[in-house]
Amino acid sequence: MLGQLSSARLAPYYLAGVIFAYYGLVPAVVQAVWGIDAYYWKLATVATTAAVSIVAGFHIPVFDRLVGGVRPIVLPARVAAFGVWGAFVVLVFVILATADNIPFLNALSGASTAQDLIVQRQDFLAARQGWEAALPYLNVMFMGSIIPYALAVMFVNMHRLRWIALPLVMAYSLLALEKILLVKVLTPLFILAMQRRVWNAAILVLMSVLTLGLFYLTTYLSRGETSSEEMAFAEAMSHASPAAQAASGFSVATYFSTDYRPSGAIDLLIWRSIAVPIFTAADALKVIDTELDNQLQFGATSTFLAPLAKIVTGRDKINFDAMVYTYQWGSHLGRANSAYFNEASVNFGWPGVVGFSLIIGLCLRLFSRSPDPAFAALWPLFCWNVFQAGLIGTLLSNGFLLVFAFMLFVRLEETAAEPSPRVRRQS
């Protein structure tokens, strides 16, 4: 039962259903009952269009003949593994050697305030300058898809180093207090465990408890030693408006806004999981209208496409996520990501929403038709990325385009001394 429920064949229906319910139905109900923001209606309409288009794209067989039908490039498995893990080890060494502070260690010592941790998390990777500016992009590419895929391959093939690689990658994922990195590392393994390809029930339960514990720990530590008021939202608390700081009591309108003040780590986690993505997506649509005059950007929001967009429009690259964050919090410290359909909308309008959604459906079809269980187990990561961020960044910055190309055009050749590549079931 769990194996069927975790199958990539159901991925488009999961994603479309969640997008419709989360970004479509909830905003429509909230707006109809409480009348918070008229842009909630637009968000519901865009999300519904996106959900329908994802399912439609999944049923288009345009890339089917590429799966197993292309003569692949043959690489020795040992060479490929050495290349991936060797490059990752070098990257981690350079990141740690050039870092001024390690946020996790500082938070664990209790010597840093919430504001200190915000700055330290920015400095750890995002705020790098000069040649070091390439490090956050490489880190996102490896941790976004390449390392989760490499770990999944190790566990599927029962590689003898798998229980060494996993805890080391988990430890590294905690250093910047970025909980999502831990989730990305473990999600493909949980999918494979649900399909009974790796682990047994006891190990699955143990890893689940450990993951929840680490998730809570990083949420708690990211607040630092602060007052109860500062605990509300550590990444933007110092920029809250006076009216927001004075607010008390509970209301739906306040809950779906930056004025809400969580009472602790659990409340903060729930609020950021339920309300923040919804009102951020609505705010992104508002920014398109009010600050960009509803002018299409034609890829100017993407680092990779901005040079081409400048040729078309003559406009420079814009940091759309930073614009939304500034609109919400009045700060330039962070970025407010929202679902892929907002990226599509700001760049290409309604045709972009439909086109990006069709592409996502096609990608999910590749997951469902792949004979590689490690690759197929990446579908939740892909869905999560487009659910709360852009499609362009998912394919390029997060490395999924490389993983797709690897699956379609490369075949690993095992030597006699290496584990069998066939899928093994662990009892």
XYZ file of C-alpha atoms in Angstrom, residues 39-427:
389
model
C -5.544 39.360 -4.510
C -6.572 36.115 -2.792
C -9.183 35.730 -5.555
C -6.516 36.120 -8.219
C -4.257 33.668 -6.405
C -7.072 31.107 -6.348
C -7.674 31.549 -10.089
C -4.000 31.272 -11.025
C -3.493 28.217 -8.810
C -6.517 26.412 -10.256
C -5.291 27.040 -13.802
C -1.843 25.757 -12.837
C -3.226 22.578 -11.230
C -5.289 21.657 -14.291
C -2.329 22.293 -16.608
C 0.016 20.073 -14.563
C -2.288 17.078 -14.968
C -2.657 17.834 -18.674
C 1.123 17.996 -19.120
C 1.579 14.651 -17.386
C -0.517 12.942 -20.049
C 1.540 14.287 -22.970
C 3.899 11.489 -24.180
C 6.287 13.784 -26.049
C 9.437 12.598 -24.198
C 8.501 8.937 -23.788
C 10.759 7.701 -26.567
C 13.781 9.276 -24.851
C 13.398 7.021 -21.796
C 15.471 3.980 -22.706
C 15.344 4.880 -26.389
C 18.506 6.971 -26.644
C 21.962 5.466 -27.017
C 23.547 6.452 -23.689
C 27.009 7.629 -22.776
C 28.605 4.805 -20.795
C 30.589 5.808 -17.692
C 32.314 3.583 -15.121
C 30.248 3.776 -11.941
C 33.329 4.221 -9.782
C 34.496 7.197 -11.854
C 31.069 8.844 -11.700
C 30.809 8.324 -7.929
C 34.308 9.663 -7.352
C 33.550 12.701 -9.477
C 30.323 13.558 -7.647
C 31.448 12.883 -4.091
C 34.937 14.238 -4.683
C 33.564 17.527 -5.991
C 31.119 17.732 -3.077
C 33.834 17.129 -0.469
C 35.977 19.870 -2.020
C 32.985 22.244 -2.047
C 32.186 21.588 1.638
C 35.841 22.050 2.611
C 36.038 25.400 0.807
C 32.742 26.593 2.304
C 33.795 25.747 5.859
C 37.344 27.014 5.445
C 36.162 30.421 4.212
C 33.191 30.834 6.594
C 33.494 33.469 9.323
C 30.927 31.727 11.531
C 29.068 28.419 11.704
C 25.448 29.338 12.590
C 24.563 25.949 14.102
C 27.543 25.933 16.475
C 26.913 29.532 17.533
C 23.228 28.824 18.142
C 24.087 25.688 20.095
C 26.388 27.668 22.376
C 23.566 30.129 23.108
C 25.807 33.128 22.559
C 23.934 34.543 19.547
C 20.693 36.503 19.408
C 18.097 35.964 16.702
C 19.384 38.974 14.787
C 22.958 37.672 15.054
C 21.845 34.351 13.609
C 20.101 36.086 10.709
C 23.340 37.820 9.770
C 25.412 34.679 10.318
C 23.098 32.590 8.134
C 23.343 35.195 5.399
C 27.133 35.407 5.714
C 27.568 31.628 5.741
C 26.648 31.390 2.049
C 24.166 33.889 0.621
C 26.203 37.048 1.288
C 29.499 35.778 -0.147
C 31.347 38.233 -2.376
C 33.885 37.950 -5.194
C 34.812 34.422 -6.228
C 33.012 33.089 -3.149
C 29.705 34.226 -4.665
C 29.739 30.984 -6.682
C 29.664 28.862 -3.512
C 25.941 29.278 -2.662
C 24.958 28.374 -6.232
C 27.112 25.243 -6.175
C 25.816 24.328 -2.731
C 22.176 24.624 -3.838
C 22.886 22.551 -6.947
C 24.519 19.727 -5.008
C 22.153 19.702 -2.020
C 19.061 20.354 -4.128
C 19.174 17.166 -6.189
C 22.625 15.735 -6.961
C 23.568 14.574 -3.444
C 20.054 13.284 -2.599
C 20.186 11.280 -5.841
C 23.723 10.023 -5.136
C 22.687 8.921 -1.629
C 19.624 7.165 -2.993
C 21.808 5.297 -5.499
C 24.133 4.201 -2.685
C 21.260 2.810 -0.613
C 19.510 1.138 -3.534
C 22.775 -0.647 -4.404
C 23.581 -1.251 -0.707
C 26.970 0.395 -1.046
C 29.238 -0.311 1.894
C 29.858 3.416 2.546
C 26.200 4.431 2.627
C 25.977 4.635 6.447
C 29.081 6.823 6.497
C 27.940 9.195 3.766
C 24.420 9.699 5.166
C 25.284 11.027 8.669
C 28.039 13.229 7.262
C 25.682 14.824 4.755
C 23.029 15.221 7.463
C 25.548 16.936 9.733
C 26.573 19.325 6.974
C 22.928 20.136 6.199
C 22.446 21.408 9.770
C 25.374 23.827 9.851
C 23.481 26.781 8.348
C 20.292 26.051 10.347
C 18.488 25.409 7.055
C 15.929 22.733 7.893
C 14.962 22.192 4.283
C 18.420 20.806 3.463
C 17.861 17.978 5.923
C 14.483 17.245 4.352
C 15.988 17.186 0.859
C 18.661 14.712 1.899
C 16.277 12.253 3.545
C 13.132 12.461 1.411
C 14.278 10.128 -1.438
C 15.375 7.559 1.153
C 11.971 7.655 2.844
C 10.289 7.145 -0.529
C 12.525 4.141 -1.230
C 11.797 2.800 2.257
C 8.045 3.111 1.667
C 8.562 1.086 -1.516
C 10.557 -1.507 0.494
C 13.680 -0.995 -1.590
C 15.853 0.123 1.348
C 15.729 -0.136 5.144
C 13.327 -2.069 7.304
C 10.454 -0.810 9.457
C 12.557 -0.285 12.581
C 15.151 1.844 10.797
C 12.406 3.823 9.061
C 10.755 4.653 12.401
C 14.111 5.532 13.949
C 15.036 7.845 11.075
C 11.600 9.476 11.229
C 11.959 10.251 14.932
C 15.518 11.493 14.428
C 14.443 13.747 11.552
C 11.581 15.286 13.532
C 13.916 15.855 16.462
C 16.530 17.572 14.320
C 13.825 19.600 12.587
C 12.545 20.868 15.927
C 16.081 21.512 17.166
C 16.988 23.711 14.217
C 13.684 25.576 14.513
C 14.349 26.228 18.204
C 18.000 27.180 17.758
C 17.260 29.563 14.891
C 15.525 31.876 17.379
C 18.667 32.424 19.446
C 18.424 33.798 22.989
C 15.818 36.502 22.544
C 12.840 37.980 24.258
C 9.381 36.519 23.684
C 8.597 39.353 21.268
C 11.690 38.644 19.150
C 10.849 34.946 18.972
C 7.905 35.689 16.668
C 9.728 35.569 13.403
C 13.487 35.615 13.798
C 14.309 36.463 10.214
C 12.259 39.670 10.187
C 11.438 40.563 13.756
C 13.702 43.582 13.829
C 11.788 45.045 10.867
C 8.261 44.612 12.196
C 6.086 47.704 12.196
C 5.134 49.376 15.501
C 1.501 48.448 14.875
C 2.479 44.816 14.414
C 4.522 44.767 17.619
C 1.599 46.194 19.525
C -0.933 43.720 18.124
C -2.525 41.262 20.538
C -5.182 38.600 20.341
C -5.948 36.324 17.422
C -7.722 37.040 14.167
C -7.654 35.333 10.797
C -6.631 38.555 9.076
C -3.650 38.919 11.398
C -2.711 35.254 11.098
C -2.459 35.573 7.305
C -0.080 38.520 7.507
C 3.326 39.579 8.764
C 1.661 41.098 11.836
C 1.161 37.729 13.508
C 3.430 36.901 16.434
C 3.935 33.168 17.109
C 4.175 32.169 20.754
C 6.977 29.639 20.386
C 8.910 27.281 18.135
C 5.948 24.991 17.360
C 3.602 27.892 16.675
C 6.271 29.493 14.499
C 6.711 26.276 12.506
C 2.956 25.856 11.984
C 2.478 29.493 10.975
C 5.334 29.380 8.491
C 3.963 26.135 7.055
C 0.321 27.204 6.708
C -0.087 30.956 6.469
C 3.215 32.401 5.272
C 3.320 30.682 1.840
C -0.284 31.685 1.108
C -0.038 35.379 1.923
C 3.418 35.513 0.334
C 1.992 34.155 -2.940
C -0.798 36.748 -2.797
C 1.698 39.505 -1.979
C 3.811 38.453 -4.976
C 0.832 38.971 -7.287
C 0.263 42.366 -5.684
C 3.906 43.353 -6.244
C 3.572 42.443 -9.931
C 0.710 44.923 -10.247
C 1.781 47.712 -7.912
C 5.571 47.821 -8.281
C 6.144 46.348 -11.740
C 3.047 47.903 -13.333
C 2.053 44.432 -14.522
C 4.818 44.514 -17.152
C 6.085 41.113 -18.269
C 9.740 40.552 -17.409
C 10.478 37.781 -19.970
C 12.941 35.971 -17.706
C 14.525 38.992 -16.025
C 13.854 37.457 -12.595
C 16.276 34.608 -13.367
C 20.049 34.960 -13.151
C 20.388 32.571 -16.076
C 17.760 34.153 -18.339
C 18.268 37.811 -17.420
C 20.875 38.475 -20.168
C 18.449 37.225 -22.813
C 15.603 39.163 -21.217
C 17.639 42.357 -21.393
C 18.003 41.901 -25.138
C 14.216 41.629 -25.475
C 13.107 44.279 -22.991
C 16.197 46.389 -22.359
C 15.623 46.030 -18.611
C 18.184 44.747 -16.123
C 17.737 41.712 -13.899
C 15.325 42.169 -11.022
C 15.361 40.255 -7.763
C 11.647 39.609 -7.586
C 11.784 37.508 -4.410
C 13.695 40.301 -2.661
C 11.115 42.834 -3.836
C 8.325 40.764 -2.279
C 10.290 40.355 0.959
C 10.922 44.106 1.140
C 7.236 44.775 0.498
C 6.314 42.454 3.356
C 8.964 43.250 5.952
C 10.604 46.510 4.870
C 13.976 44.764 4.892
C 16.569 43.831 2.282
C 17.954 40.935 4.321
C 15.929 38.105 2.862
C 13.943 36.723 -0.036
C 10.277 35.746 -0.071
C 9.878 32.717 -2.324
C 6.481 31.792 -3.683
C 5.075 29.082 -5.924
C 6.360 28.620 -9.469
C 3.213 30.061 -11.064
C 4.093 33.509 -9.704
C 7.478 33.301 -11.420
C 5.650 32.264 -14.577
C 3.144 35.083 -14.180
C 5.649 37.882 -13.600
C 7.736 36.804 -16.584
C 5.231 35.548 -19.165
C 1.712 36.184 -17.881
C -1.074 33.644 -18.281
C 0.702 31.797 -21.155
C 3.621 31.347 -18.760
C 1.403 29.892 -16.048
C 0.010 27.301 -18.470
C 3.352 26.630 -20.169
C 5.346 26.200 -16.966
C 2.641 23.893 -15.602
C 2.735 21.729 -18.734
C 6.532 21.450 -18.386
C 6.152 20.352 -14.772
C 3.675 17.680 -15.843
C 6.151 16.453 -18.480
C 8.933 16.285 -15.892
C 6.750 14.274 -13.528
C 6.006 11.892 -16.389
C 9.763 11.296 -16.744
C 9.946 10.377 -13.056
C 7.054 7.957 -13.449
C 8.522 6.194 -16.506
C 12.130 5.961 -15.367
C 13.522 2.455 -14.700
C 15.898 3.936 -12.088
C 14.231 3.777 -8.624
C 16.728 6.261 -7.142
C 15.824 8.831 -9.785
C 12.086 8.171 -9.469
C 12.364 8.750 -5.696
C 13.303 12.386 -6.338
C 9.785 13.338 -7.383
C 8.809 14.796 -3.950
C 11.836 17.113 -4.040
C 10.911 18.349 -7.486
C 7.293 18.878 -6.422
C 8.311 20.675 -3.237
C 10.619 23.022 -5.130
C 7.996 24.157 -7.618
C 5.362 24.290 -4.878
C 7.241 26.993 -2.994
C 9.762 28.378 -5.504
C 10.343 28.866 -9.235
C 10.575 26.289 -12.000
C 13.610 27.938 -13.612
C 15.574 27.760 -10.373
C 14.414 24.187 -9.771
C 15.749 23.026 -13.115
C 18.927 25.100 -13.196
C 20.002 26.230 -9.712
C 18.789 23.085 -7.956
C 20.435 20.843 -10.522
C 17.371 18.939 -11.698
C 18.169 19.635 -15.335
C 21.519 17.868 -14.839
C 19.824 14.941 -13.108
C 17.256 14.663 -15.904
C 20.031 14.713 -18.514
C 22.000 12.099 -16.558
C 18.993 9.797 -16.360
C 18.224 10.111 -20.067
C 21.677 10.086 -21.631
C 24.115 8.336 -19.256
C 24.441 4.699 -18.245
C 26.731 3.587 -15.443
C 28.870 0.524 -16.023
C 29.690 -1.500 -12.937
C 32.957 -3.362 -12.511
C 33.234 -6.804 -11.007
C 34.496 -5.370 -7.725
C 31.529 -3.053 -7.264
C 28.038 -3.827 -5.957
C 25.450 -5.045 -8.428
C 23.438 -2.201 -9.959
C 20.204 -4.135 -9.854
C 17.634 -3.058 -7.324
C 17.794 -5.051 -4.089
C 15.114 -5.377 -1.526
C 16.186 -5.208 2.097
C 14.061 -7.116 4.505
